[in-house]
Amino acid sequence: MTIAETVLIIGSGGREHALARAIAMDPQVVAVHVAPGNPGTAQCATNHAVDPLDGAAVALLALQLSADLVVIGPEAPLVAGVADAVRQAGVACFGPSAAAARLEGSKAFAKEVMAAAGVATAASRVCDSPEQVAEALDAFGAPYVVKDDGLAAGKGVVVTDDRAEAVTHAVACGRVVIEEYLDGPEVSVFAITDGHSVRIMQPVQDFKRVGDGDTGPNTGGMGAYTPLPWAPSDLSEFVLNRIVRGTVEEMEARQMPFRGLLYVGLALTSKGVKVVEFNARFGDPETQALLAQLRSPLGQLLYAAATKRLVDFGPLAWADGSAVATVIAARGYPDRPELGMPIELPPDTATAHVLQAGTTLDDAGVLRSSGGRVLSVVGTGDSLKEARQASYDHVARIVFPAGFHRSDIAERAAQGGATPKES
Ligand code: AMP
Ligand code: GLY
């Protein structure tokens, strides 16, 4: 097969709905399947029940569906080796091996690879004991940055001026990485790679804190927009040449080629561009905004990466204009989201569509919330201002009294103002 006609996507969030929608628009794709999926993915694909962490079950489903390509959305199946199981079954897979997914699964491993590849990142120390924690906190000073070494769904990082809070988090985590605080705005740049060749995507910005004005606790992400009118125009090229190529080569040299999406989380600091984190998969909700703008056929792009033929795939094509994704979360998120609350969605329009994440259909056919982040509402337009307006106008048409959203996604960038520090 040189084209992917049947694609199976693993996962059930807003990112997977965005992937399914975009892959279904690829003219060469005939069938899109999602497992387990959600009521939103059921509108553009066929859902199948599967435990996404069970590699054997995912591989069997791929064979039963005669899938040409499996795309693994979330990090947990990647870290659990589901991509390895799919490839062992002889099916092309977009998503790194368990060994390569440690770039996300272990902050200490990511730091080691960055050091070997000469990638600029925050200075850091791996700490296993309270004594090491105390020493590292004193060495770097406030604000303190303490990260759980393992996967923590966006909640493993504490950034605080309060030393006692930093110590408490470190003790609760066990093994932690403590690092230098990075100032400056945060940006995400995604790279698609087959382990050797790379296609870099346009920059996108996520809003990680739960509240307007970047207040409150960290979340998985409350909204995103792309492109970034205020960022240097060569930012993606810079990230490709200074960060991604070296990292991909280092992984290849370690015989753990990274085949999938390398998510580069950056801080544009006063001392230059530095990596905040690597992830081993598409970001959520950045993907919801990015894929609204991507014009290259996504099924074939991911298939070329999965089959080590990315070198034959042309440069990525993007729509002019902008996209803004606003997340609607369940009241109480991120601590204790209220679940099971009814939702009514308006039909999509030419400039706005809803992607579902934490949703379920009850026996009566009523759509209800079933997770912390419930919906992402994507607006597009010729300018960031129009895209933002399209997203928020559509948010206003959604009936979900138990939900909330940030009202300032892309606001400062749309006004052409200074860049926000955090988001
Ligand atoms: P991470 O899971 O490593 O992306 O961290 C989550 C969030 O914590 C990031 O998006 C930043 O907002 C913040 N953060 C992480 N590392 C640093 C750092 N070294 N300096 C400042 N903020 C950080
Ligand atoms: N939006 C941040 C992430 O996907 O990790």
PDB file of N, CA, C and O and ligand atoms in Angstrom, residues 107 122 145 147 154 157 159 179-183 186 208-209 218 276-277 279 421-422, ligand 1:
ATOM      1  N   LYS A 107      10.872  12.705  32.587  1.00  0.00           N
ATOM      2  CA  LYS A 107      11.496  14.034  32.437  1.00  0.00           C
ATOM      3  C   LYS A 107      13.015  13.908  32.533  1.00  0.00           C
ATOM      4  O   LYS A 107      13.742  14.646  31.867  1.00  0.00           O
ATOM      5  N   ALA A 122      16.063  24.262  30.485  1.00  0.00           N
ATOM      6  CA  ALA A 122      16.346  24.746  31.839  1.00  0.00           C
ATOM      7  C   ALA A 122      17.357  23.822  32.507  1.00  0.00           C
ATOM      8  O   ALA A 122      17.262  22.597  32.388  1.00  0.00           O
ATOM      9  N   VAL A 145      10.583  25.311  40.563  1.00  0.00           N
ATOM     10  CA  VAL A 145       9.912  24.466  39.559  1.00  0.00           C
ATOM     11  C   VAL A 145      10.199  23.013  39.926  1.00  0.00           C
ATOM     12  O   VAL A 145      11.353  22.581  39.884  1.00  0.00           O
ATOM     13  N   LYS A 147       9.013  19.020  39.220  1.00  0.00           N
ATOM     14  CA  LYS A 147       8.272  18.178  38.278  1.00  0.00           C
ATOM     15  C   LYS A 147       8.347  16.710  38.670  1.00  0.00           C
ATOM     16  O   LYS A 147       9.444  16.182  38.864  1.00  0.00           O
ATOM     17  N   GLY A 154      -0.457  16.552  32.961  1.00  0.00           N
ATOM     18  CA  GLY A 154      -0.400  18.014  33.053  1.00  0.00           C
ATOM     19  C   GLY A 154      -0.482  18.539  34.466  1.00  0.00           C
ATOM     20  O   GLY A 154      -0.486  19.742  34.694  1.00  0.00           O
ATOM     21  N   VAL A 157       3.443  19.230  37.637  1.00  0.00           N
ATOM     22  CA  VAL A 157       4.404  20.321  37.748  1.00  0.00           C
ATOM     23  C   VAL A 157       3.878  21.389  38.687  1.00  0.00           C
ATOM     24  O   VAL A 157       2.742  21.840  38.552  1.00  0.00           O
ATOM     25  N   VAL A 159       4.891  25.207  40.058  1.00  0.00           N
ATOM     26  CA  VAL A 159       5.757  26.386  39.942  1.00  0.00           C
ATOM     27  C   VAL A 159       5.297  27.329  41.047  1.00  0.00           C
ATOM     28  O   VAL A 159       4.142  27.754  41.056  1.00  0.00           O
ATOM     29  N   GLU A 179      14.134  22.299  38.578  1.00  0.00           N
ATOM     30  CA  GLU A 179      14.888  23.028  37.561  1.00  0.00           C
ATOM     31  C   GLU A 179      14.787  24.534  37.693  1.00  0.00           C
ATOM     32  O   GLU A 179      13.975  25.078  38.435  1.00  0.00           O
ATOM     33  N   GLU A 180      15.617  25.156  36.940  1.00  0.00           N
ATOM     34  CA  GLU A 180      15.695  26.609  36.816  1.00  0.00           C
ATOM     35  C   GLU A 180      14.365  27.137  36.249  1.00  0.00           C
ATOM     36  O   GLU A 180      13.777  26.523  35.371  1.00  0.00           O
ATOM     37  N   TYR A 181      13.910  28.253  36.763  1.00  0.00           N
ATOM     38  CA  TYR A 181      12.675  28.883  36.271  1.00  0.00           C
ATOM     39  C   TYR A 181      12.956  29.579  34.936  1.00  0.00           C
ATOM     40  O   TYR A 181      13.952  30.292  34.784  1.00  0.00           O
ATOM     41  N   LEU A 182      12.070  29.348  33.963  1.00  0.00           N
ATOM     42  CA  LEU A 182      12.209  30.001  32.655  1.00  0.00           C
ATOM     43  C   LEU A 182      11.184  31.118  32.544  1.00  0.00           C
ATOM     44  O   LEU A 182       9.991  30.881  32.746  1.00  0.00           O
ATOM     45  N   ASP A 183      11.639  32.320  32.212  1.00  0.00           N
ATOM     46  CA  ASP A 183      10.694  33.428  32.005  1.00  0.00           C
ATOM     47  C   ASP A 183      10.299  33.473  30.528  1.00  0.00           C
ATOM     48  O   ASP A 183      10.826  32.710  29.726  1.00  0.00           O
ATOM     49  N   GLU A 186       5.270  31.110  26.503  1.00  0.00           N
ATOM     50  CA  GLU A 186       5.386  29.705  26.096  1.00  0.00           C
ATOM     51  C   GLU A 186       4.731  29.474  24.752  1.00  0.00           C
ATOM     52  O   GLU A 186       3.667  30.017  24.466  1.00  0.00           O
ATOM     53  N   LYS A 208      -2.481  27.248  29.746  1.00  0.00           N
ATOM     54  CA  LYS A 208      -2.448  26.100  30.657  1.00  0.00           C
ATOM     55  C   LYS A 208      -3.198  26.322  31.962  1.00  0.00           C
ATOM     56  O   LYS A 208      -3.713  25.386  32.548  1.00  0.00           O
ATOM     57  N   ARG A 209      -3.266  27.580  32.408  1.00  0.00           N
ATOM     58  CA  ARG A 209      -3.919  27.813  33.704  1.00  0.00           C
ATOM     59  C   ARG A 209      -5.434  27.826  33.543  1.00  0.00           C
ATOM     60  O   ARG A 209      -5.947  28.199  32.494  1.00  0.00           O
ATOM     61  N   ASN A 218      -2.601  24.677  37.076  1.00  0.00           N
ATOM     62  CA  ASN A 218      -2.337  24.160  35.738  1.00  0.00           C
ATOM     63  C   ASN A 218      -3.396  23.139  35.351  1.00  0.00           C
ATOM     64  O   ASN A 218      -3.911  22.411  36.188  1.00  0.00           O
ATOM     65  N   VAL A 276      10.893  23.652  27.407  1.00  0.00           N
ATOM     66  CA  VAL A 276      10.251  23.419  28.705  1.00  0.00           C
ATOM     67  C   VAL A 276       9.973  21.926  28.856  1.00  0.00           C
ATOM     68  O   VAL A 276      10.169  21.343  29.914  1.00  0.00           O
ATOM     69  N   GLU A 277       9.497  21.314  27.779  1.00  0.00           N
ATOM     70  CA  GLU A 277       9.186  19.882  27.845  1.00  0.00           C
ATOM     71  C   GLU A 277       9.071  19.317  26.440  1.00  0.00           C
ATOM     72  O   GLU A 277       8.785  20.035  25.483  1.00  0.00           O
ATOM     73  N   ASN A 279       6.798  16.289  24.518  1.00  0.00           N
ATOM     74  CA  ASN A 279       5.758  15.277  24.615  1.00  0.00           C
ATOM     75  C   ASN A 279       5.864  14.400  23.376  1.00  0.00           C
ATOM     76  O   ASN A 279       6.452  14.807  22.367  1.00  0.00           O
ATOM     77  N   LYS A 421       2.856  36.201  29.449  1.00  0.00           N
ATOM     78  CA  LYS A 421       4.012  35.463  29.998  1.00  0.00           C
ATOM     79  C   LYS A 421       3.739  33.963  29.929  1.00  0.00           C
ATOM     80  O   LYS A 421       4.502  33.214  29.361  1.00  0.00           O
ATOM     81  N   GLU A 422       2.626  33.561  30.510  1.00  0.00           N
ATOM     82  CA  GLU A 422       2.471  32.129  30.662  1.00  0.00           C
ATOM     83  C   GLU A 422       1.883  31.533  29.437  1.00  0.00           C
ATOM     84  O   GLU A 422       2.569  31.374  28.434  1.00  0.00           O
TER      85      GLU A 422
HETATM   86  P1  AMP B   1       5.476  20.663  31.762  1.00  0.00           P
HETATM   87  O1  AMP B   1       4.582  19.506  32.131  1.00  0.00           O
HETATM   88  O2  AMP B   1       6.929  20.358  31.926  1.00  0.00           O
HETATM   89  O3  AMP B   1       5.114  21.268  30.460  1.00  0.00           O
HETATM   90  O4  AMP B   1       5.102  21.858  32.733  1.00  0.00           O
HETATM   91  C1  AMP B   1       3.787  22.375  32.797  1.00  0.00           C
HETATM   92  C2  AMP B   1       3.836  23.870  32.880  1.00  0.00           C
HETATM   93  O5  AMP B   1       4.611  24.297  34.008  1.00  0.00           O
HETATM   94  C3  AMP B   1       4.519  24.511  31.690  1.00  0.00           C
HETATM   95  O6  AMP B   1       3.662  24.670  30.622  1.00  0.00           O
HETATM   96  C4  AMP B   1       4.933  25.827  32.298  1.00  0.00           C
HETATM   97  O7  AMP B   1       3.859  26.736  32.346  1.00  0.00           O
HETATM   98  C5  AMP B   1       5.322  25.466  33.690  1.00  0.00           C
HETATM   99  N1  AMP B   1       6.766  25.193  33.697  1.00  0.00           N
HETATM  100  C6  AMP B   1       7.380  24.016  33.503  1.00  0.00           C
HETATM  101  N2  AMP B   1       8.721  24.127  33.575  1.00  0.00           N
HETATM  102  C7  AMP B   1       8.990  25.421  33.829  1.00  0.00           C
HETATM  103  C8  AMP B   1      10.187  26.181  34.036  1.00  0.00           C
HETATM  104  N3  AMP B   1      11.398  25.600  34.025  1.00  0.00           N
HETATM  105  N4  AMP B   1      10.066  27.498  34.258  1.00  0.00           N
HETATM  106  C9  AMP B   1       8.850  28.088  34.308  1.00  0.00           C
HETATM  107  N5  AMP B   1       7.680  27.442  34.137  1.00  0.00           N
HETATM  108  C10 AMP B   1       7.735  26.120  33.912  1.00  0.00           C
END
